[in-house]
PDB file of C-alpha atoms in Angstrom:
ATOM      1  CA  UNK A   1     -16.151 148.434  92.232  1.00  0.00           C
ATOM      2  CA  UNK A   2     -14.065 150.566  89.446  1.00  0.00           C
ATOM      3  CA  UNK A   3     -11.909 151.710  92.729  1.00  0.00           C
ATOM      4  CA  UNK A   4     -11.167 148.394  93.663  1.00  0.00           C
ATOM      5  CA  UNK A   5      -9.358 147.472  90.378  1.00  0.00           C
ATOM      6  CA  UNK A   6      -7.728 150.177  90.118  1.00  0.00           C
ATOM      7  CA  UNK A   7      -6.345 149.738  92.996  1.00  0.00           C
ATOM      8  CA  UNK A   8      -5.755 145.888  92.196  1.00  0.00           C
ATOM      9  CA  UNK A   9      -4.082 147.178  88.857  1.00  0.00           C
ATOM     10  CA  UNK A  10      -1.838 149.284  90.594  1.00  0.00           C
ATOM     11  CA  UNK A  11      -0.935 146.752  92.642  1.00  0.00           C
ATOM     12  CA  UNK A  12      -0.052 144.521  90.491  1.00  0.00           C
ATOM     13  CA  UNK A  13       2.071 147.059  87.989  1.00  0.00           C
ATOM     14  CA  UNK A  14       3.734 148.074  91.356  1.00  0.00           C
ATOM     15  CA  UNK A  15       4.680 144.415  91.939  1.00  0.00           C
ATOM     16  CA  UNK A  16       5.945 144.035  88.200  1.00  0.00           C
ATOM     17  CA  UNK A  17       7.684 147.124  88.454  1.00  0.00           C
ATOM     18  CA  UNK A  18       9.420 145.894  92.086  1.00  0.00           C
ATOM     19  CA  UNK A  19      10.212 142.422  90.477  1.00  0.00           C
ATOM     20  CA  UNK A  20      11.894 144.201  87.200  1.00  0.00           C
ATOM     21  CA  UNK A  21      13.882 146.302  88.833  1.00  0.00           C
ATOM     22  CA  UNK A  22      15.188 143.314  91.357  1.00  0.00           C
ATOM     23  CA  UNK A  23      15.986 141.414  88.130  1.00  0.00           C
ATOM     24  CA  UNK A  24      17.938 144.726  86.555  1.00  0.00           C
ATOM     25  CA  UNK A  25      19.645 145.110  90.380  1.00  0.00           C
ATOM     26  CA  UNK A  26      20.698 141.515  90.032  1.00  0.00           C
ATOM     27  CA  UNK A  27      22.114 141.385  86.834  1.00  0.00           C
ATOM     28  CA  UNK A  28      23.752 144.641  87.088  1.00  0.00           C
ATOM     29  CA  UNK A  29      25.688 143.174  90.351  1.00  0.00           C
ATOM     30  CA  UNK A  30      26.376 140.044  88.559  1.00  0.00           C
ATOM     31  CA  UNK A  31      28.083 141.501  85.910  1.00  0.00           C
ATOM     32  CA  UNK A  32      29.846 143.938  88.413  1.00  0.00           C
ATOM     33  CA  UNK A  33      31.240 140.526  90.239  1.00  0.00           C
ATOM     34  CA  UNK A  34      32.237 139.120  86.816  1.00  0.00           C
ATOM     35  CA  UNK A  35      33.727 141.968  85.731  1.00  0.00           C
ATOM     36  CA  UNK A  36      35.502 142.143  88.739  1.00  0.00           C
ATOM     37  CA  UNK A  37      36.836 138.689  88.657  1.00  0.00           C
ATOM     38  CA  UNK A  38      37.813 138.949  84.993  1.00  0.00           C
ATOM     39  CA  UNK A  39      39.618 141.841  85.500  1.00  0.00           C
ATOM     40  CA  UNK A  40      41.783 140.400  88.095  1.00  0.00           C
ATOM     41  CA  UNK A  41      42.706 137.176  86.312  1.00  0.00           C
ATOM     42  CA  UNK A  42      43.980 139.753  83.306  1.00  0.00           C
ATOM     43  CA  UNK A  43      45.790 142.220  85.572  1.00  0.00           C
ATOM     44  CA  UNK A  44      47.613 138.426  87.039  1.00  0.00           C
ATOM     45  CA  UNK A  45      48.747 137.756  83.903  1.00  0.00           C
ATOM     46  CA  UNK A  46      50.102 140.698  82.278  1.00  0.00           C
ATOM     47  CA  UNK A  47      51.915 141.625  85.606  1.00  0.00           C
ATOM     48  CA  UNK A  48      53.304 138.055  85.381  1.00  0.00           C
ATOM     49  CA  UNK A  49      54.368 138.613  81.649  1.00  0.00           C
ATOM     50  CA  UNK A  50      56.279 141.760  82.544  1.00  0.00           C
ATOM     51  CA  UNK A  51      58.172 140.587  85.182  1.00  0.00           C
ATOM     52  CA  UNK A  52      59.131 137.165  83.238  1.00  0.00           C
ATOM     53  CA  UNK A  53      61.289 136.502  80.888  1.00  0.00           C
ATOM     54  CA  UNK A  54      59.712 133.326  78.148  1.00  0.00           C
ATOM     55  CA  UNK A  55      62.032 133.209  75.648  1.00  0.00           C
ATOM     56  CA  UNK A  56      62.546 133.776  72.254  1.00  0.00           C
ATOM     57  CA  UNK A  57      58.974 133.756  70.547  1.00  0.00           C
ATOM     58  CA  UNK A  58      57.409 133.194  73.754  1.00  0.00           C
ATOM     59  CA  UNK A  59      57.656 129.349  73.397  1.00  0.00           C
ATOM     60  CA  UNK A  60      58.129 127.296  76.334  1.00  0.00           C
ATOM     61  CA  UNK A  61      59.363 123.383  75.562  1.00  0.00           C
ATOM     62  CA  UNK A  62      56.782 121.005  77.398  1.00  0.00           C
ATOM     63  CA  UNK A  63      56.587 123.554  80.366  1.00  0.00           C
ATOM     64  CA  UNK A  64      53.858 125.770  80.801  1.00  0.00           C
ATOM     65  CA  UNK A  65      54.299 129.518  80.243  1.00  0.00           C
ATOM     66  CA  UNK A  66      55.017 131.460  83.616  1.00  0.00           C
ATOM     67  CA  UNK A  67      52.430 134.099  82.914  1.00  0.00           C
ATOM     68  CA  UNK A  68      50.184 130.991  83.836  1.00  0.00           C
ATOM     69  CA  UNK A  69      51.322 128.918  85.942  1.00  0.00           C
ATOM     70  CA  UNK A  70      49.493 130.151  88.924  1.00  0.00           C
ATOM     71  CA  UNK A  71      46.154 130.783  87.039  1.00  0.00           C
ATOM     72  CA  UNK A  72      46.287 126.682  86.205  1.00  0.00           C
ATOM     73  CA  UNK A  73      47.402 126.191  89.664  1.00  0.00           C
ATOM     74  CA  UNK A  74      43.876 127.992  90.901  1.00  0.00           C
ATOM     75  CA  UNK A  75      42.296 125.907  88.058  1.00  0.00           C
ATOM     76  CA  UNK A  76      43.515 122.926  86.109  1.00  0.00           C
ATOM     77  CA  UNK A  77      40.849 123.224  83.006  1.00  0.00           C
ATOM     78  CA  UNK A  78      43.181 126.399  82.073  1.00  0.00           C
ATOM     79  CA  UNK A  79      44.248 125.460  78.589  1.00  0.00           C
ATOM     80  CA  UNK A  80      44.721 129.120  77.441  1.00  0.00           C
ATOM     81  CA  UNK A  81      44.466 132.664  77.226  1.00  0.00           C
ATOM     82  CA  UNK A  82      42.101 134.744  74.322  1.00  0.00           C
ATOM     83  CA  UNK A  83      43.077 138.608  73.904  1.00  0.00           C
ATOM     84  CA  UNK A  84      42.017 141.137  71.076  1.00  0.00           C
ATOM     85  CA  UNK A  85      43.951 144.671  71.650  1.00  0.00           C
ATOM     86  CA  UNK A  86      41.291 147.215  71.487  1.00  0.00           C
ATOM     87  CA  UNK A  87      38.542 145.665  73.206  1.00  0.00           C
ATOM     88  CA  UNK A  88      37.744 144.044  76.129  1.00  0.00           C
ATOM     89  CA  UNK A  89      38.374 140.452  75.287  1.00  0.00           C
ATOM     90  CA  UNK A  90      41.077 139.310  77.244  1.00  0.00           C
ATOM     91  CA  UNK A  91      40.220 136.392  79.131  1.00  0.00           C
ATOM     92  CA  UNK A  92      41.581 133.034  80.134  1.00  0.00           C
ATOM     93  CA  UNK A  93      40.339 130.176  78.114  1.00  0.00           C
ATOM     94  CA  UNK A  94      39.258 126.673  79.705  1.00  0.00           C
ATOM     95  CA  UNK A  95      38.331 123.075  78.284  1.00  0.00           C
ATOM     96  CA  UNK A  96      36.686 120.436  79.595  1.00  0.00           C
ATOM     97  CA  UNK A  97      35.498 116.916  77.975  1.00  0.00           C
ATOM     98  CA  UNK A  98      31.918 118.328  77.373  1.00  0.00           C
ATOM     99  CA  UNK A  99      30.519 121.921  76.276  1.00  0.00           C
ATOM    100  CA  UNK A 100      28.079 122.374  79.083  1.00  0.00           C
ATOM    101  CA  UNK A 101      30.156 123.233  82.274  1.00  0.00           C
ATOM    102  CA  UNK A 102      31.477 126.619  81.286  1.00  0.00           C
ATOM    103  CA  UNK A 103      28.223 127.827  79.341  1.00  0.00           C
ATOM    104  CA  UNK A 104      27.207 129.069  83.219  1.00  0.00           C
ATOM    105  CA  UNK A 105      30.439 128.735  85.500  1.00  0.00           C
ATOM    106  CA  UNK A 106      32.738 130.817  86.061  1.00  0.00           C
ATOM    107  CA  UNK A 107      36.333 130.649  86.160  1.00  0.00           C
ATOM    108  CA  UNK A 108      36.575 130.261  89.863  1.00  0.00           C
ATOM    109  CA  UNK A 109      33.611 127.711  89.655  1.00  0.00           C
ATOM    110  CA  UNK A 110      30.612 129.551  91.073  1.00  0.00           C
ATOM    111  CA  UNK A 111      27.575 129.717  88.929  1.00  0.00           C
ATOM    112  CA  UNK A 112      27.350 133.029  86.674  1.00  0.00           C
ATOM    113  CA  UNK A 113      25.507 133.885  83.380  1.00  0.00           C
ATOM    114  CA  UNK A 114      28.242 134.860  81.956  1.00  0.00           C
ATOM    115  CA  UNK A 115      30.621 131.856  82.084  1.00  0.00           C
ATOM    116  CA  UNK A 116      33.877 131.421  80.657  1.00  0.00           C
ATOM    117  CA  UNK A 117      35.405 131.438  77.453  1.00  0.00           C
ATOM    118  CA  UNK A 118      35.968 127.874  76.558  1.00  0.00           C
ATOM    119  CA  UNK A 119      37.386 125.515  73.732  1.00  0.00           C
ATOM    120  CA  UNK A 120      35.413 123.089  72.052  1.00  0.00           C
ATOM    121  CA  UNK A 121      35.935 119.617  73.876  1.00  0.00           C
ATOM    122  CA  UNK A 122      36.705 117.633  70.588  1.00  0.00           C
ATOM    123  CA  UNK A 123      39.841 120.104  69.977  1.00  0.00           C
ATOM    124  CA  UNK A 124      43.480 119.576  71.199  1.00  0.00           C
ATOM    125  CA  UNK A 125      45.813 122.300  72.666  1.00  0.00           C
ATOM    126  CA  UNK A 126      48.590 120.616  73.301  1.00  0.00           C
ATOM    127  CA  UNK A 127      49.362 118.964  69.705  1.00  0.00           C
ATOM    128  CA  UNK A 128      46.802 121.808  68.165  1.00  0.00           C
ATOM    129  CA  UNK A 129      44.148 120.959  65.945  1.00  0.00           C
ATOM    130  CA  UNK A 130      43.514 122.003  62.688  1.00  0.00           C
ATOM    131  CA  UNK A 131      40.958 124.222  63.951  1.00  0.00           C
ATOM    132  CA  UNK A 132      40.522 125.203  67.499  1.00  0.00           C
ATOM    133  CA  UNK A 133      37.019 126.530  68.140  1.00  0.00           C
ATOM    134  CA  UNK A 134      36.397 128.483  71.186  1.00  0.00           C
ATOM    135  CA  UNK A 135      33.203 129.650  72.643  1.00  0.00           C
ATOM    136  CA  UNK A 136      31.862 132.501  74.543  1.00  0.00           C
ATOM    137  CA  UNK A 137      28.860 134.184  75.577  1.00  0.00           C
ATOM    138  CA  UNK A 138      27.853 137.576  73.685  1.00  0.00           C
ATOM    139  CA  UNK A 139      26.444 139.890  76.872  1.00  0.00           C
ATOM    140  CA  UNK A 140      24.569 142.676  76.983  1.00  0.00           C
ATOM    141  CA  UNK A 141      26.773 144.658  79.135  1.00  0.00           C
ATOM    142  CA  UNK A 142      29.680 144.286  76.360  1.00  0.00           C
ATOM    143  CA  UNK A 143      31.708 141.550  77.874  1.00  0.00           C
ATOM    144  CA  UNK A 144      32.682 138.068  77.415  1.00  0.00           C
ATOM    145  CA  UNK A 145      32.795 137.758  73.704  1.00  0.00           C
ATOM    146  CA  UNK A 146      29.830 140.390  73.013  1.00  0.00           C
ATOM    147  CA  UNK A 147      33.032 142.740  71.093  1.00  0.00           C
ATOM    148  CA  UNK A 148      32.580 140.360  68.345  1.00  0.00           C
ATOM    149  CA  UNK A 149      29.939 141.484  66.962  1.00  0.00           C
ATOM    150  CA  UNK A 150      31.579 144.281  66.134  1.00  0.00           C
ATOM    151  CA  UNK A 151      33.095 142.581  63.125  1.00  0.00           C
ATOM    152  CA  UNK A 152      30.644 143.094  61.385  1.00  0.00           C
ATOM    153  CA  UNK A 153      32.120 146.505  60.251  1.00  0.00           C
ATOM    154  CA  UNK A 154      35.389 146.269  57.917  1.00  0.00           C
ATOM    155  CA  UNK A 155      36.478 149.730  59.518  1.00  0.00           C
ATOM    156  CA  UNK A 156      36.828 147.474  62.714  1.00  0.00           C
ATOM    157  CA  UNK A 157      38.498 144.358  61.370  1.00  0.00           C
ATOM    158  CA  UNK A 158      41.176 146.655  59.592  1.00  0.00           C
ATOM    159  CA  UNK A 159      41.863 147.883  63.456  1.00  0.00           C
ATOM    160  CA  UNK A 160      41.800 145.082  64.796  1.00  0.00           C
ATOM    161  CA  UNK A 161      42.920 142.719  62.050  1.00  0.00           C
ATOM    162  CA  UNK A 162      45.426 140.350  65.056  1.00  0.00           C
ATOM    163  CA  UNK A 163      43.583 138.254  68.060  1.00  0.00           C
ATOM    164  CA  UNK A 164      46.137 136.600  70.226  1.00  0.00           C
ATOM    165  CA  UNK A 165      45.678 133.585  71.626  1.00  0.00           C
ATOM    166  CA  UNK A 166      48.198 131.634  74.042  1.00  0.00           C
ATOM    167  CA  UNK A 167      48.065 128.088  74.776  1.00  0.00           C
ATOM    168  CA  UNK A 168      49.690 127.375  78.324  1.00  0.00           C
ATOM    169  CA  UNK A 169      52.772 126.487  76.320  1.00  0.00           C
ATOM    170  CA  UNK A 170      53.173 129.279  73.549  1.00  0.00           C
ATOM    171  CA  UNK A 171      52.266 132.034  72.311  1.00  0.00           C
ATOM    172  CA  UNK A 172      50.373 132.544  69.138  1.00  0.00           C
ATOM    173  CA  UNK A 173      48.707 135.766  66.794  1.00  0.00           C
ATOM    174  CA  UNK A 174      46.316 134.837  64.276  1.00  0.00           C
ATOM    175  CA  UNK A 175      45.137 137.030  61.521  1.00  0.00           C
ATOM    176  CA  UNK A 176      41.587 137.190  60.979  1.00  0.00           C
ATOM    177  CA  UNK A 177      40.920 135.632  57.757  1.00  0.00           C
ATOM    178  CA  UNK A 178      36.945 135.293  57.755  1.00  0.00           C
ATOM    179  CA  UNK A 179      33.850 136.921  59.303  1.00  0.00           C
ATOM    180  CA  UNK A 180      30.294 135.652  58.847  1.00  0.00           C
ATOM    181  CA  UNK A 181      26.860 135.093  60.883  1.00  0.00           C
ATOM    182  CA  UNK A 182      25.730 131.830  60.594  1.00  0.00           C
ATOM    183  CA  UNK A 183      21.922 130.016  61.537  1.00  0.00           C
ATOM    184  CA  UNK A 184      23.032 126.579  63.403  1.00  0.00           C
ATOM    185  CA  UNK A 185      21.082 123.258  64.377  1.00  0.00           C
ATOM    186  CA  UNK A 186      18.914 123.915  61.949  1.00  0.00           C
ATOM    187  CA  UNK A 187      18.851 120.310  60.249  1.00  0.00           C
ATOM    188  CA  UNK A 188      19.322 122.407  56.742  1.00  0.00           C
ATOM    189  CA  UNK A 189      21.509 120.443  54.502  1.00  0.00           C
ATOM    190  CA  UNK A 190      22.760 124.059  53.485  1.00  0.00           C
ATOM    191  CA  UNK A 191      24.261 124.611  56.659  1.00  0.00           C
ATOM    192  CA  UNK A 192      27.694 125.555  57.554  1.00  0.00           C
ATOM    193  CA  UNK A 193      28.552 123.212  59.999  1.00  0.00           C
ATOM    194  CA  UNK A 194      32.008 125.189  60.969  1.00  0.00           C
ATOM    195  CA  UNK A 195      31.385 123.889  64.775  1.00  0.00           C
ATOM    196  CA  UNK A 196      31.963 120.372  63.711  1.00  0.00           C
ATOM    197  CA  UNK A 197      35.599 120.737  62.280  1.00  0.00           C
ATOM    198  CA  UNK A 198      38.346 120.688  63.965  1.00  0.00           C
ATOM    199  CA  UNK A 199      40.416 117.750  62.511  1.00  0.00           C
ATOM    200  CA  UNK A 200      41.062 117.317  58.966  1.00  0.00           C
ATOM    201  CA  UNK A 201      41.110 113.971  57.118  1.00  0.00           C
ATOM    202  CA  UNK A 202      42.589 115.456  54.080  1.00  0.00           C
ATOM    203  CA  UNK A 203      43.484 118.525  52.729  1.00  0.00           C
ATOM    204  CA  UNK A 204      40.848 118.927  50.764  1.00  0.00           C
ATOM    205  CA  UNK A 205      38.360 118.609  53.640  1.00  0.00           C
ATOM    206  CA  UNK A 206      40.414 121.446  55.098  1.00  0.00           C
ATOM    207  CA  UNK A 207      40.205 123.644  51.722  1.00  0.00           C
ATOM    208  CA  UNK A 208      37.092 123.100  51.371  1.00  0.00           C
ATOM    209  CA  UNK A 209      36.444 124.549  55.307  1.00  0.00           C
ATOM    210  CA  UNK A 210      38.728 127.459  54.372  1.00  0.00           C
ATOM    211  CA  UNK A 211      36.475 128.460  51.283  1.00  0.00           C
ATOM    212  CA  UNK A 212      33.467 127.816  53.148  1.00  0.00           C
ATOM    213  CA  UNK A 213      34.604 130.488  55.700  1.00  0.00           C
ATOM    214  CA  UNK A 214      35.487 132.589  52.820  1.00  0.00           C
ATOM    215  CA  UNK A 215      33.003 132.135  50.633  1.00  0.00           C
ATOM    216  CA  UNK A 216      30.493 133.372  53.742  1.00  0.00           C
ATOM    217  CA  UNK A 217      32.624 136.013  54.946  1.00  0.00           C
ATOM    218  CA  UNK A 218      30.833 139.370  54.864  1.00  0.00           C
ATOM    219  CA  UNK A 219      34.078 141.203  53.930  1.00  0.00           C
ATOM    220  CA  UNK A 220      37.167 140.032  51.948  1.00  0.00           C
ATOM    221  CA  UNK A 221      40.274 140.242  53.787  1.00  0.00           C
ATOM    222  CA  UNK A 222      43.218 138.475  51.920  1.00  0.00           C
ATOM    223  CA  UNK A 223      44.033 136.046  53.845  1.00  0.00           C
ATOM    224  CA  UNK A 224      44.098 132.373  52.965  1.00  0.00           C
ATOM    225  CA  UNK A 225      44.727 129.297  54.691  1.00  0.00           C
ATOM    226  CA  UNK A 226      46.620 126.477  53.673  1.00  0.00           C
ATOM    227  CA  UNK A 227      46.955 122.475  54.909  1.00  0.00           C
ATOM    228  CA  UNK A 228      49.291 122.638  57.629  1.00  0.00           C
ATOM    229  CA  UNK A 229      48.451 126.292  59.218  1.00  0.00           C
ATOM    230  CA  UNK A 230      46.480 126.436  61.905  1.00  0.00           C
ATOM    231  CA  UNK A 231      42.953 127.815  62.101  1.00  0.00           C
ATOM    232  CA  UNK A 232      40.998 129.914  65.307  1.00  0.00           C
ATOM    233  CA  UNK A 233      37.524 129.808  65.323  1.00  0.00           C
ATOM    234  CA  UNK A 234      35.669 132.229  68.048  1.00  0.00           C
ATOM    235  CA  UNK A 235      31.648 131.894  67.710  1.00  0.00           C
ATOM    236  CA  UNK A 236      29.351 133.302  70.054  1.00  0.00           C
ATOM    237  CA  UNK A 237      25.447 134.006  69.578  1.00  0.00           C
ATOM    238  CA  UNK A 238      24.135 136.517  67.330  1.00  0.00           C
ATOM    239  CA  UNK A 239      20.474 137.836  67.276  1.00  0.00           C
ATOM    240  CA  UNK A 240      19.259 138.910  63.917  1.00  0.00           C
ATOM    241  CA  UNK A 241      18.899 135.326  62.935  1.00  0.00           C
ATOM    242  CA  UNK A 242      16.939 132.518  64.037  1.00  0.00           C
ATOM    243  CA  UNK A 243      20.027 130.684  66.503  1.00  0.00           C
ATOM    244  CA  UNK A 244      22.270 132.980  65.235  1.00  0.00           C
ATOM    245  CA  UNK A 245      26.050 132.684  65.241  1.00  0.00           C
ATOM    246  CA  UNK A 246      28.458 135.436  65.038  1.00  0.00           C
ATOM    247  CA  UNK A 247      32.111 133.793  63.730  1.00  0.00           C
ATOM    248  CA  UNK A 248      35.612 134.814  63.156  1.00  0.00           C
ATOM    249  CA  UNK A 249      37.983 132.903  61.514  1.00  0.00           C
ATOM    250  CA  UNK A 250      41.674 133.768  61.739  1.00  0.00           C
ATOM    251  CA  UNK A 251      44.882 131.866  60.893  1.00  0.00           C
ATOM    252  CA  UNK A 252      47.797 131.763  62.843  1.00  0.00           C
ATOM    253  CA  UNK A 253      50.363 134.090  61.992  1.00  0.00           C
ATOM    254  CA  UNK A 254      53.553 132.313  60.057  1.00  0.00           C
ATOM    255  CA  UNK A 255      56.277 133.821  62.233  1.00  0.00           C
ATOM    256  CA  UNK A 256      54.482 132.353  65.105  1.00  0.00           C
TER     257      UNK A 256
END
């Protein structure tokens, strides 16, 4: 009878073990493909950015930039492009009127766990908001917005202090202003409800968003934001606490 299960057992671990390793396979091709994909988009682009000339300050009046004017041709919900130097966020960034399509499509529309970078649907690109949130997955195989998390270090902010971020129309380099992990949806009337700002109806609504961001940040950086500058907001999730978000804040460089 003992031989029996036993044999049973092993059966079943060997089954487990088969079914794990499909799931490992799977995901490991999956992230090959998006990789893949990614890395042909950003290769599109910078080639394109090279071989055109955009102008002084790389603002283009009511036309879109060159560098993406065949990316928005292969998909209209294009509204931008998000790049850090240094790591391997550099992606194009994509709106639509809810936050649901991108959490598990891809850029070219097929279904992927690792989705798309993509701004908050209450924000506008075109006449920016205040505060343009964008939102990204953080993977276990380091892509998407995963880099983030590496933040949480000063030694890496002050190497990466600059995240550029194009609308189709201009370019833009914000300096990071604010770093902090915050619980969400959790009903708390202590929470930071960054994710819900994006227009301000006065500018003390807006101050007091900037020293909320401050006042959480986990390192002090020196920068301040003002009414009238405009804010970035990347989030993504972050696991040591319960629904977990990992944000940086950065303001948009003057010069810009």
């Amino acid at each position: 009878m003992n031989k029996i299960w036993n044999r049973i057992l092993i059966l079943v671990l060997a089954l487990i073990f088969l079914v794990s390793g499909g799931m490992i396979v799977r995901y490991f091709i999956a992230s090959r493909q998006a990789e893949h994909q990614y890395d042909q988009l950003a290769r599109q682009v910078h080639q394109a950015e090279k071989d055109t000339e955009t102008g002084k300050n790389g603002i283009s009046e009511n036309k879109v930039l060159p560098q993406y004017q065949k990316l928005l041709k292969q998909n209209p919900d294009l509204v931008g492009w998000i790049s850090i130097e240094g790591t391997t966020i550099d992606y194009p960034v994509v709106q639509t009127k809810d936050n649901e399509r991108y959490l598990h499509c891809a850029f070219d529309g097929t279904e992927s766990a690792h989705g798309c970078i993509f701004a908050d649907a209450s924000c506008s690109l075109v006449k920016p908001s205040d505060n343009i949130i964008l939102y990204g997955h953080h993977m276990k195989d380091g892509s998407m917005f995963a880099a983030l998390d590496q933040y949480k270090n000063e030694s890496f902010w002050q190497e990466h202090p600059v995240i550029c971020f194009d609308t189709l129309y201009r370019q833009g380099r914000y300096e990071v202003m604010a770093v902090f992990v915050e619980s969400v949806n959790t009903g708390g009337t202590s929470e930071f409800r960054y994710y819900e700002f994006t227009e301000a109806e006065n500018e003390k609504e807006f101050q007091d968003f900037v020293h909320g961001c401050i006042e959480r940040s986990i390192y002090t950086t020196g920068v301040w934001a003002e009414p009238g500058d405009e804010i970035l907001t990347l989030s993504t999730c972050e696991y040591t606490k319960n629904n977990g978000r990992m944000v940086v804040v950065a303001k948009k460089k003057l010069e810009d």
